[in-house]
Backbone as JSON Lines, residues from 0, in Angstrom:
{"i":0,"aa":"X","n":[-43.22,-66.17,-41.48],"ca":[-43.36,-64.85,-40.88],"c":[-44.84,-64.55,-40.68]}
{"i":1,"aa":"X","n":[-44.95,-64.03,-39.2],"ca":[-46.25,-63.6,-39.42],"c":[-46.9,-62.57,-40.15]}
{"i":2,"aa":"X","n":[-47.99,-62.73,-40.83],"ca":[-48.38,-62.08,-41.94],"c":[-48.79,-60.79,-41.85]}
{"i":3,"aa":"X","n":[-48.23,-59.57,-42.28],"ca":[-48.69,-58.07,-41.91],"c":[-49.96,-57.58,-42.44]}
{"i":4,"aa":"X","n":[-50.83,-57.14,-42.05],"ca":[-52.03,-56.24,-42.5],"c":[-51.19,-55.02,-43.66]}
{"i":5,"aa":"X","n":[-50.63,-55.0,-43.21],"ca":[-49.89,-53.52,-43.99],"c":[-48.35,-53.27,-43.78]}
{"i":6,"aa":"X","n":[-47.36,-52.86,-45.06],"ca":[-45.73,-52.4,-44.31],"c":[-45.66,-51.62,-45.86]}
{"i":7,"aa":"X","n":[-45.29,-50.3,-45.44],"ca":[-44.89,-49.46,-46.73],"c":[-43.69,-48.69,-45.82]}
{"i":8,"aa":"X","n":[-42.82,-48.13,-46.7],"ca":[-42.13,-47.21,-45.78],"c":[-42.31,-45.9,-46.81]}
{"i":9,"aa":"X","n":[-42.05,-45.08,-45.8],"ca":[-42.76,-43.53,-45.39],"c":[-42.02,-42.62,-45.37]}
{"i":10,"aa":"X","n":[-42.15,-41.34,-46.53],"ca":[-41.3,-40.06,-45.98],"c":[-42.02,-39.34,-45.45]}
{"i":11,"aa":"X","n":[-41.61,-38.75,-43.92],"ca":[-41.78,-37.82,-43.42],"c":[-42.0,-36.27,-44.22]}
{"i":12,"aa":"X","n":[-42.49,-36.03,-44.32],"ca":[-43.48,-34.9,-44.95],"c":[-43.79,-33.49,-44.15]}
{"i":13,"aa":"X","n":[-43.98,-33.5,-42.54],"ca":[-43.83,-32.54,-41.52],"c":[-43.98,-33.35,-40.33]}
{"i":14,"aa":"X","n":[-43.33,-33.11,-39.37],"ca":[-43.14,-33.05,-37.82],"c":[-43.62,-32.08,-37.1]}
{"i":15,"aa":"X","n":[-45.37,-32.19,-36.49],"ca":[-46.05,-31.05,-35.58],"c":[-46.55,-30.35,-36.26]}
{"i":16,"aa":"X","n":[-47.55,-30.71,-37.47],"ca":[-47.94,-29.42,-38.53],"c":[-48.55,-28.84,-37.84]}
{"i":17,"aa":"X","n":[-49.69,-29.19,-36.33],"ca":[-50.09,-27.94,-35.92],"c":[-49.31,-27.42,-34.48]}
{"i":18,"aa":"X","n":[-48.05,-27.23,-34.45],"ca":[-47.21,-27.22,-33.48],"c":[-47.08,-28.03,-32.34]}
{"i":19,"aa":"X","n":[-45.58,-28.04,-31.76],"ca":[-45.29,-28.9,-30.17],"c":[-46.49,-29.05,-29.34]}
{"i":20,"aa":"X","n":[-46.83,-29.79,-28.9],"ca":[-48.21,-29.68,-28.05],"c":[-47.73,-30.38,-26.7]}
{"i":21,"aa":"X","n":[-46.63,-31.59,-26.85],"ca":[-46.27,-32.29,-25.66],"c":[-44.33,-31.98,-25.67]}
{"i":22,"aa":"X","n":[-43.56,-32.54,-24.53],"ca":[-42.17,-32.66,-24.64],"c":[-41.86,-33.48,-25.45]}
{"i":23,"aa":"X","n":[-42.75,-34.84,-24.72],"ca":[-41.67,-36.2,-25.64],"c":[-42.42,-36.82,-26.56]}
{"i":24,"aa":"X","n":[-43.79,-36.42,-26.98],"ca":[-44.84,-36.51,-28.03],"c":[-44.37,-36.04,-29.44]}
{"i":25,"aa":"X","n":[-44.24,-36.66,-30.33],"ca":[-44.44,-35.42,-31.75],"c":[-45.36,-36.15,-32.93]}
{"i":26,"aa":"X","n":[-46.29,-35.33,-33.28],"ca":[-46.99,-35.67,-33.79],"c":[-46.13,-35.72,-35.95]}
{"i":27,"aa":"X","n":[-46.4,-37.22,-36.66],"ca":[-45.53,-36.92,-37.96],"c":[-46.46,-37.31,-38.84]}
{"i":28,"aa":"X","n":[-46.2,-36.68,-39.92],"ca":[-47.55,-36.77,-41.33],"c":[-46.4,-37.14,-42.0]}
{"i":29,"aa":"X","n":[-46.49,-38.21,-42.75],"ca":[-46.25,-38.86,-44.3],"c":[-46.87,-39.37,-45.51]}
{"i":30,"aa":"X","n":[-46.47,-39.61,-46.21],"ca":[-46.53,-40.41,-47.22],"c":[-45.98,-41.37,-47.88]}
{"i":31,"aa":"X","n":[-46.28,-42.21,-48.3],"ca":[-45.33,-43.38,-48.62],"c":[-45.28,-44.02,-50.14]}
{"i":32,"aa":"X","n":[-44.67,-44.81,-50.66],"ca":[-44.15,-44.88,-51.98],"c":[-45.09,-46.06,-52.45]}
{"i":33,"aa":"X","n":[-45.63,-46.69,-51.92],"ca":[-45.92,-48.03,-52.54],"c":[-47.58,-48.09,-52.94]}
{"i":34,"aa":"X","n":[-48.14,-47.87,-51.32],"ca":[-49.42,-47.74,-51.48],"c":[-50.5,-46.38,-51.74]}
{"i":35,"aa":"X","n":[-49.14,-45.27,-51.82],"ca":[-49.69,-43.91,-51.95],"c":[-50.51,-43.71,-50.78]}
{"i":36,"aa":"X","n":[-49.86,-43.84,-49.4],"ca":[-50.72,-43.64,-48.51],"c":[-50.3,-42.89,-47.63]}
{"i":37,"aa":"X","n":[-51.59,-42.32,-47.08],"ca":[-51.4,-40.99,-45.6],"c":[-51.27,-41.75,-44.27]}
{"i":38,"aa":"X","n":[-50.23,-40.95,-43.58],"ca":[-50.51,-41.0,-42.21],"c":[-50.04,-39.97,-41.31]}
{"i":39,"aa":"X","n":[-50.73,-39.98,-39.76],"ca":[-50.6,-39.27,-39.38],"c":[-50.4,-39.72,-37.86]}
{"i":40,"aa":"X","n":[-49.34,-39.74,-37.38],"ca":[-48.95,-40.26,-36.17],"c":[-47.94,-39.69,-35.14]}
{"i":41,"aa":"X","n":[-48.55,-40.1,-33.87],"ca":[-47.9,-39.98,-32.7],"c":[-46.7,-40.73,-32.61]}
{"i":42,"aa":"X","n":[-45.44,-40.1,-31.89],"ca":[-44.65,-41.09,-31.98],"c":[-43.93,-40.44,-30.13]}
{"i":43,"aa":"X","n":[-43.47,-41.63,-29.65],"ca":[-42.93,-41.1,-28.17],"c":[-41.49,-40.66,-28.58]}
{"i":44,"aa":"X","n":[-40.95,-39.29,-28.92],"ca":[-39.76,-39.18,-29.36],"c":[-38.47,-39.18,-28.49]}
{"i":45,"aa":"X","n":[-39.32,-39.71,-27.24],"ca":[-37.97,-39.73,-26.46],"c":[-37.51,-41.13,-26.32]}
{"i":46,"aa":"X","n":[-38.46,-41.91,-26.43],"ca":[-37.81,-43.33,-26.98],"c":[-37.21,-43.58,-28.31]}
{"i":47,"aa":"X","n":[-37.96,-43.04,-29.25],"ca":[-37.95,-42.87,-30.84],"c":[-38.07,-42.14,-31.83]}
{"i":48,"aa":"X","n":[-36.69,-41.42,-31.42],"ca":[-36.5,-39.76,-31.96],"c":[-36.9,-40.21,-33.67]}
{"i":49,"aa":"X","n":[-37.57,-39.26,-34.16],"ca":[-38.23,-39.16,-35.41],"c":[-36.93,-37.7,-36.05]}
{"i":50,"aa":"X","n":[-36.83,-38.22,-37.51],"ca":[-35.88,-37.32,-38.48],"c":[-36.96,-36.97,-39.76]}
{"i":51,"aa":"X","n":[-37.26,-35.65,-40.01],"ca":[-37.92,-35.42,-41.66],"c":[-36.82,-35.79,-42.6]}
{"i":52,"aa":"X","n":[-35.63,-35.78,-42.67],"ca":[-34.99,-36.61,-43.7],"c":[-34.84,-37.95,-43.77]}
{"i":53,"aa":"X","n":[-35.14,-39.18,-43.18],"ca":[-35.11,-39.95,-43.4],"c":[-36.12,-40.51,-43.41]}
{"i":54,"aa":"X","n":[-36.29,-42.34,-43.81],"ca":[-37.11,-42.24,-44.21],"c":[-37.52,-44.16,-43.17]}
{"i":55,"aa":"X","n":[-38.81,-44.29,-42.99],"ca":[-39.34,-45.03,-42.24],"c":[-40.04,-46.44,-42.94]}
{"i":56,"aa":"X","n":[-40.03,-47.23,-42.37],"ca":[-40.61,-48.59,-42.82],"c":[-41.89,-48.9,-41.65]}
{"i":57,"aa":"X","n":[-43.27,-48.54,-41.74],"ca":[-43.95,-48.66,-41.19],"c":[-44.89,-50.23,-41.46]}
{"i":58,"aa":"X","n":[-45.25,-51.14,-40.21],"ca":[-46.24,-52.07,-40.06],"c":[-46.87,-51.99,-39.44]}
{"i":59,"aa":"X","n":[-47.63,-52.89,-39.69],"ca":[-49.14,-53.35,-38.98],"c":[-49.51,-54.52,-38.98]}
{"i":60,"aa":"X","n":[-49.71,-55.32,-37.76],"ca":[-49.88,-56.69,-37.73],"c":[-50.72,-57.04,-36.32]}
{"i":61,"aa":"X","n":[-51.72,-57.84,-36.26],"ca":[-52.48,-58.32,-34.99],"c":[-51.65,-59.04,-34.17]}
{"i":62,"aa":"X","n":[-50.68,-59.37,-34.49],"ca":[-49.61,-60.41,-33.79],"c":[-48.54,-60.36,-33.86]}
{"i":63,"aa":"X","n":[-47.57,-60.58,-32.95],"ca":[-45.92,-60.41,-33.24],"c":[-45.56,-61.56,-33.24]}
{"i":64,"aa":"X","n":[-45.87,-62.93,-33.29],"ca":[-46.2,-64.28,-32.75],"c":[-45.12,-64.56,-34.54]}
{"i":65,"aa":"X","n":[-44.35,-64.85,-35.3],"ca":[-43.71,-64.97,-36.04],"c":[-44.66,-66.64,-37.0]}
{"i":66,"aa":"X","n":[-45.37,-67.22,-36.27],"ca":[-45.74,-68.45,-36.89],"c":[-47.7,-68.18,-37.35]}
{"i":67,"aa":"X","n":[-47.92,-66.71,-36.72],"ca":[-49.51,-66.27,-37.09],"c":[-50.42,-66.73,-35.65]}
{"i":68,"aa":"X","n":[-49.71,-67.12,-34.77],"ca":[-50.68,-67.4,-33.66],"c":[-51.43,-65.67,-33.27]}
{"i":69,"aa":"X","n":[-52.32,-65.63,-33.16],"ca":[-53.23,-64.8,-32.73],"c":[-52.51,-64.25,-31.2]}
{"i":70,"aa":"X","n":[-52.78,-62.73,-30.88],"ca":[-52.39,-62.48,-29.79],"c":[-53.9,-62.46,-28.45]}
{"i":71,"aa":"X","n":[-53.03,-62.77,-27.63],"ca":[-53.79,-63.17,-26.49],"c":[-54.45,-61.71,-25.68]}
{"i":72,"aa":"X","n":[-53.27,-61.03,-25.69],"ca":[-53.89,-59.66,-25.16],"c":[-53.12,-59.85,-23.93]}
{"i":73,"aa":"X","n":[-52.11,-61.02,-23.52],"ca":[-51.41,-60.97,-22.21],"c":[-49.8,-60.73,-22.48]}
{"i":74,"aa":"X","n":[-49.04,-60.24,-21.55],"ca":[-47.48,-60.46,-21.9],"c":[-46.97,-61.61,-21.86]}
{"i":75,"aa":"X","n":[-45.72,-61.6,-22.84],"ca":[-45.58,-62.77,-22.46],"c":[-44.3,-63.02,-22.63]}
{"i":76,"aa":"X","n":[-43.11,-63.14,-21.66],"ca":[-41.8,-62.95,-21.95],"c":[-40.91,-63.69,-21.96]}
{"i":77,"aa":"X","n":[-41.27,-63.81,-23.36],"ca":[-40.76,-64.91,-23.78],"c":[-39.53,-65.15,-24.37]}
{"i":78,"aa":"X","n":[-37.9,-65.47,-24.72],"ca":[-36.97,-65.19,-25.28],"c":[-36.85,-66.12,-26.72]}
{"i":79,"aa":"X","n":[-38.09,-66.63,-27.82],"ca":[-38.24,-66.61,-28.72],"c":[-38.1,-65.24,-29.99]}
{"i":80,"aa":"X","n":[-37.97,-65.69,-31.02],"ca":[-37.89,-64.62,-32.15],"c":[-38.99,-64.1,-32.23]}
{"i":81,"aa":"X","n":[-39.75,-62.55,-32.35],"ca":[-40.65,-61.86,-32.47],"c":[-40.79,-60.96,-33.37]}
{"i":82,"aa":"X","n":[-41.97,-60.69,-34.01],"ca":[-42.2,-59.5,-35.49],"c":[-40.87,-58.5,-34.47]}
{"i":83,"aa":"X","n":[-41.29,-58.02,-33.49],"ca":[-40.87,-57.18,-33.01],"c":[-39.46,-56.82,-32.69]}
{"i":84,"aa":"X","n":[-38.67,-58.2,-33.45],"ca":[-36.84,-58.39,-33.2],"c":[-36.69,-57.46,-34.65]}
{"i":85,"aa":"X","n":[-37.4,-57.43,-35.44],"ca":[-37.17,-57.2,-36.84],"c":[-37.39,-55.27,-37.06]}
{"i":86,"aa":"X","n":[-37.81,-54.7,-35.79],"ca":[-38.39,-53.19,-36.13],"c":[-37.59,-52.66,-34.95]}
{"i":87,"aa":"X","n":[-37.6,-51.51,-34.8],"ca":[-36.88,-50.5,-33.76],"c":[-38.25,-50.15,-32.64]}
{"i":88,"aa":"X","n":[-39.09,-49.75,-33.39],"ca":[-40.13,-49.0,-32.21],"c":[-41.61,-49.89,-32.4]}
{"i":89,"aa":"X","n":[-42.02,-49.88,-31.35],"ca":[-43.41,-51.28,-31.79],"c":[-44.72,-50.26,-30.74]}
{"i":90,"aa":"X","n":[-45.25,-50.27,-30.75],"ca":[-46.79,-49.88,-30.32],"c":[-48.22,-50.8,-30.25]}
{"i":91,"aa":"X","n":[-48.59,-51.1,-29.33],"ca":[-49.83,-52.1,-28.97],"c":[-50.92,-51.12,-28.94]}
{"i":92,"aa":"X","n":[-52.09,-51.06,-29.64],"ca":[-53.24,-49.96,-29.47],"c":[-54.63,-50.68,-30.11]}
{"i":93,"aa":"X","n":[-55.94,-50.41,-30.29],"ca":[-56.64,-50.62,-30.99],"c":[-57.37,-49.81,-32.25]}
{"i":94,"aa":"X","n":[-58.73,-50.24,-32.46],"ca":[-58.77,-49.25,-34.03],"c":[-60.35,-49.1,-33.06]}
{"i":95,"aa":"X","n":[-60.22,-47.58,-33.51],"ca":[-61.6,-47.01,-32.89],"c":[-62.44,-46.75,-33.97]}
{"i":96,"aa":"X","n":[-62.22,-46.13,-35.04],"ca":[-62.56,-45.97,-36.18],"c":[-62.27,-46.49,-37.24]}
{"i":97,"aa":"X","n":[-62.93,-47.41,-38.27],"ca":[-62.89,-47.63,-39.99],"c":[-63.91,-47.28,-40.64]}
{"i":98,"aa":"X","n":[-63.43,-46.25,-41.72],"ca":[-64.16,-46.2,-42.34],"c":[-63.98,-45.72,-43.68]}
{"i":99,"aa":"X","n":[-64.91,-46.09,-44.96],"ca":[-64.33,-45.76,-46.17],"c":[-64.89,-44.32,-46.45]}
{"i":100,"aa":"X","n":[-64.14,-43.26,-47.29],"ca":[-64.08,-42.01,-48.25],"c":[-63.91,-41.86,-49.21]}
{"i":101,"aa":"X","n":[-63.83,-40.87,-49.62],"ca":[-63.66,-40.39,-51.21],"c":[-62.57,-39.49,-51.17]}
{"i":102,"aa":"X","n":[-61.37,-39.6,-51.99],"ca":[-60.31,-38.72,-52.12],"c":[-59.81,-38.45,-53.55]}
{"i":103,"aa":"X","n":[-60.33,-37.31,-54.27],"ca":[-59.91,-37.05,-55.27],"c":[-60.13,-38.03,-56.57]}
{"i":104,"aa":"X","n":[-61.69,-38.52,-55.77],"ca":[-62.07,-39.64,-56.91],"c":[-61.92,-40.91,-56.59]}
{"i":105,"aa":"X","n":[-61.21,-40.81,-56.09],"ca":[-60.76,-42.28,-55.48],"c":[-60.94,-43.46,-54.61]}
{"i":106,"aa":"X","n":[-61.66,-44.1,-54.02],"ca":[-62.24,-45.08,-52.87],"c":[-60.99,-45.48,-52.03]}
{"i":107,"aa":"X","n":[-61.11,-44.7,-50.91],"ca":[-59.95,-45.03,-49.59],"c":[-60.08,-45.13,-48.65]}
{"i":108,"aa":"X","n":[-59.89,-46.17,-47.4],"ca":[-60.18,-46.32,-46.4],"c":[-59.49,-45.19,-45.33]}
{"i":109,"aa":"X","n":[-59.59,-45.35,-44.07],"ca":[-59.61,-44.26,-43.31],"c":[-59.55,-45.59,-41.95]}
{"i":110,"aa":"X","n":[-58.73,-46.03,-41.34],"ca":[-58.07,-46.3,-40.08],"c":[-57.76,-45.48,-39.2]}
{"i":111,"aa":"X","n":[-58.55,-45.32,-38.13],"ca":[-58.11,-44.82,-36.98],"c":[-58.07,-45.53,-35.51]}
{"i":112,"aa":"X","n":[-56.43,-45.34,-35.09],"ca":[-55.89,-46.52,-33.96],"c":[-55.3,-45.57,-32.75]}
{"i":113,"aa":"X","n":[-55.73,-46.14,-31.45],"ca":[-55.4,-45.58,-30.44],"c":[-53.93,-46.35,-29.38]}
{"i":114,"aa":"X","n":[-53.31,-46.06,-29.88],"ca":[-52.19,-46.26,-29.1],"c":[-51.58,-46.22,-27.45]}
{"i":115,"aa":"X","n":[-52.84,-46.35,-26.75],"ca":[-52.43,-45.78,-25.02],"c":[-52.44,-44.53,-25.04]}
{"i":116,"aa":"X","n":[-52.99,-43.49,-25.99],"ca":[-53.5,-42.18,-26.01],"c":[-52.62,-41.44,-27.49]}
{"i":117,"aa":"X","n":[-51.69,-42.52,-27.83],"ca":[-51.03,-42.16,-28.95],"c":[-51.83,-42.22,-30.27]}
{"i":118,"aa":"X","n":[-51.99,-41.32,-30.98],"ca":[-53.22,-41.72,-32.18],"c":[-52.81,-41.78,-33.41]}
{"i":119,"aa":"X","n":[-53.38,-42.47,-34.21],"ca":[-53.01,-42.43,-35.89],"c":[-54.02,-42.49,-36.5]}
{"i":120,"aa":"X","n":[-53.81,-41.75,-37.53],"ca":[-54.95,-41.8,-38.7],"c":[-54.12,-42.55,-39.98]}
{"i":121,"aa":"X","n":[-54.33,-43.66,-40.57],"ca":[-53.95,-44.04,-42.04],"c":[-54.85,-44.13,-43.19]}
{"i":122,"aa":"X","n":[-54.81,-43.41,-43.77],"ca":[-55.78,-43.08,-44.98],"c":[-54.76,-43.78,-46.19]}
{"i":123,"aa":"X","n":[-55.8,-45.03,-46.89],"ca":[-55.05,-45.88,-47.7],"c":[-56.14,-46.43,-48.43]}
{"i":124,"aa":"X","n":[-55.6,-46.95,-49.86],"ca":[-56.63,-48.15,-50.88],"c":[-57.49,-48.64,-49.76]}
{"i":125,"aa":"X","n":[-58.58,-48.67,-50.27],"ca":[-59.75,-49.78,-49.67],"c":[-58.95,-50.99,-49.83]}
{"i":126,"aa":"X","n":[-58.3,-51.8,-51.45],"ca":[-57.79,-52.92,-50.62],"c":[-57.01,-53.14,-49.67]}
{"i":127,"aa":"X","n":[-56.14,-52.09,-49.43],"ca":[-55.56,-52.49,-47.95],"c":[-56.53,-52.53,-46.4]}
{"i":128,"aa":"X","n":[-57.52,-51.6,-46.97],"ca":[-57.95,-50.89,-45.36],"c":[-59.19,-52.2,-44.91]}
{"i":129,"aa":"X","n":[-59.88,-53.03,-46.15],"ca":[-60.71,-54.04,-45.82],"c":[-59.75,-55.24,-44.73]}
{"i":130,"aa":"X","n":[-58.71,-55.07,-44.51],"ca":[-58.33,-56.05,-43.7],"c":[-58.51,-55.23,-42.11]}
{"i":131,"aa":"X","n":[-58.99,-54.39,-41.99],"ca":[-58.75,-53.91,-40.6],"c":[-60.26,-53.32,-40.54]}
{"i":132,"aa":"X","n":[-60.28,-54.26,-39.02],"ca":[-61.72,-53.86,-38.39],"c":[-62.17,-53.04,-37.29]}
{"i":133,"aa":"X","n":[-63.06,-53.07,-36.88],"ca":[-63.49,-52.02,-35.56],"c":[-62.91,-52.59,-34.2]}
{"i":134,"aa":"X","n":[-62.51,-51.95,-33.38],"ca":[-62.01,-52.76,-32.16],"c":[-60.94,-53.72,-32.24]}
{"i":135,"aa":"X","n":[-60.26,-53.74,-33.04],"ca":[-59.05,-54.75,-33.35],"c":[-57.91,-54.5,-32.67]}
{"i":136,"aa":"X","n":[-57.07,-55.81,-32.03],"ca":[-55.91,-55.08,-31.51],"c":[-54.8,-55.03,-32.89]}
{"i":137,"aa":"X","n":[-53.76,-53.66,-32.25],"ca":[-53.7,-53.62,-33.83],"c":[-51.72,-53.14,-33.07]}
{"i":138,"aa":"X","n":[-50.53,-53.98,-33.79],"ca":[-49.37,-53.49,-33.58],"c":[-49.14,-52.99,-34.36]}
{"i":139,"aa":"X","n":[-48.29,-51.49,-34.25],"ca":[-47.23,-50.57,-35.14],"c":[-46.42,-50.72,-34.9]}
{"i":140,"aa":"X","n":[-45.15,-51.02,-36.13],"ca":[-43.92,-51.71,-36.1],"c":[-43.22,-50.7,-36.92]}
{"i":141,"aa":"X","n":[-42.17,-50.04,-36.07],"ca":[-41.61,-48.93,-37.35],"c":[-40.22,-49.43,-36.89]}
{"i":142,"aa":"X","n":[-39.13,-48.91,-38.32],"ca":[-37.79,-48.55,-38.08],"c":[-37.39,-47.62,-39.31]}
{"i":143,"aa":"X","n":[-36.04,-47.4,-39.24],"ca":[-35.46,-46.44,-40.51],"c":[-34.93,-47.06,-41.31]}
{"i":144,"aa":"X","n":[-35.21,-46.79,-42.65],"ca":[-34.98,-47.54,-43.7],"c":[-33.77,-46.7,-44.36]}
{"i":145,"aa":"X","n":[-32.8,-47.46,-44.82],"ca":[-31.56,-46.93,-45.14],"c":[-31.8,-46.97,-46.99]}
């Protein structure tokens, strides 16, 4: 399998904390169980209606390539197995911002990825966040975790 930068899954916490801003946009803040980590993301809800009761399995990986081949940056349509057979909603974007903070004492990185105008902030352990760099292409791989 190709190897993930990051996969925790996530309770939804609020949907639009600072209200509707788009139709099929909604902006969702969580938290998650494993790595004790924030996020804060765009999601297209008309492809991928988002629920505050349930609960999400979020990734992150440079490649959907299942054997670690590096992505090219081209399509490629291909009818092989893909990270992306394994998740419901997938997102191609890069990272505009890394950088490390201080939270309550604590040393945490700070990821910020642009999605085709879709944005996320993941605030997480420095050891997770040292794997992700400036300008990186970067996939989000979500589904609902039962």
């Amino acid at each position: 399998m190709a190897p993930l930068l990051f996969e925790d899954i996530f309770n939804i916490t609020r949907i639009d904390p600072d209200g509707k801003k788009f139709d099929k946009v909604s902006r969702i803040e969580a938290q998650s169980d494993k790595f004790d980590a924030y996020i804060l993301l765009d999601v297209n809800i008309d492809v991928y209606p988002i629920k505050k009761d349930k609960r999400y399995t979020i990734g992150m990986a440079t490649t959907l390539d299942l054997d670690g081949t590096p992505d090219t940056g081209y399509y490629n349509p291909t009818t092989r197995q893909t990270l992306a057979d394994r998740y419901d909603y997938v997102m191609h974007g890069r990272t505009y911002r890394v950088a490390d903070i201080e939270v309550e004492g604590q040393e945490k990185g700070e990821i910020y990825v642009s999605y085709g105008g879709l944005l996320m902030l993941l605030r997480v352990d420095k050891s997770v966040s040292k794997h992700f760099e400036l300008d990186q292409r970067l996939f989000l791989l979500m589904k609902t975790t039962e």
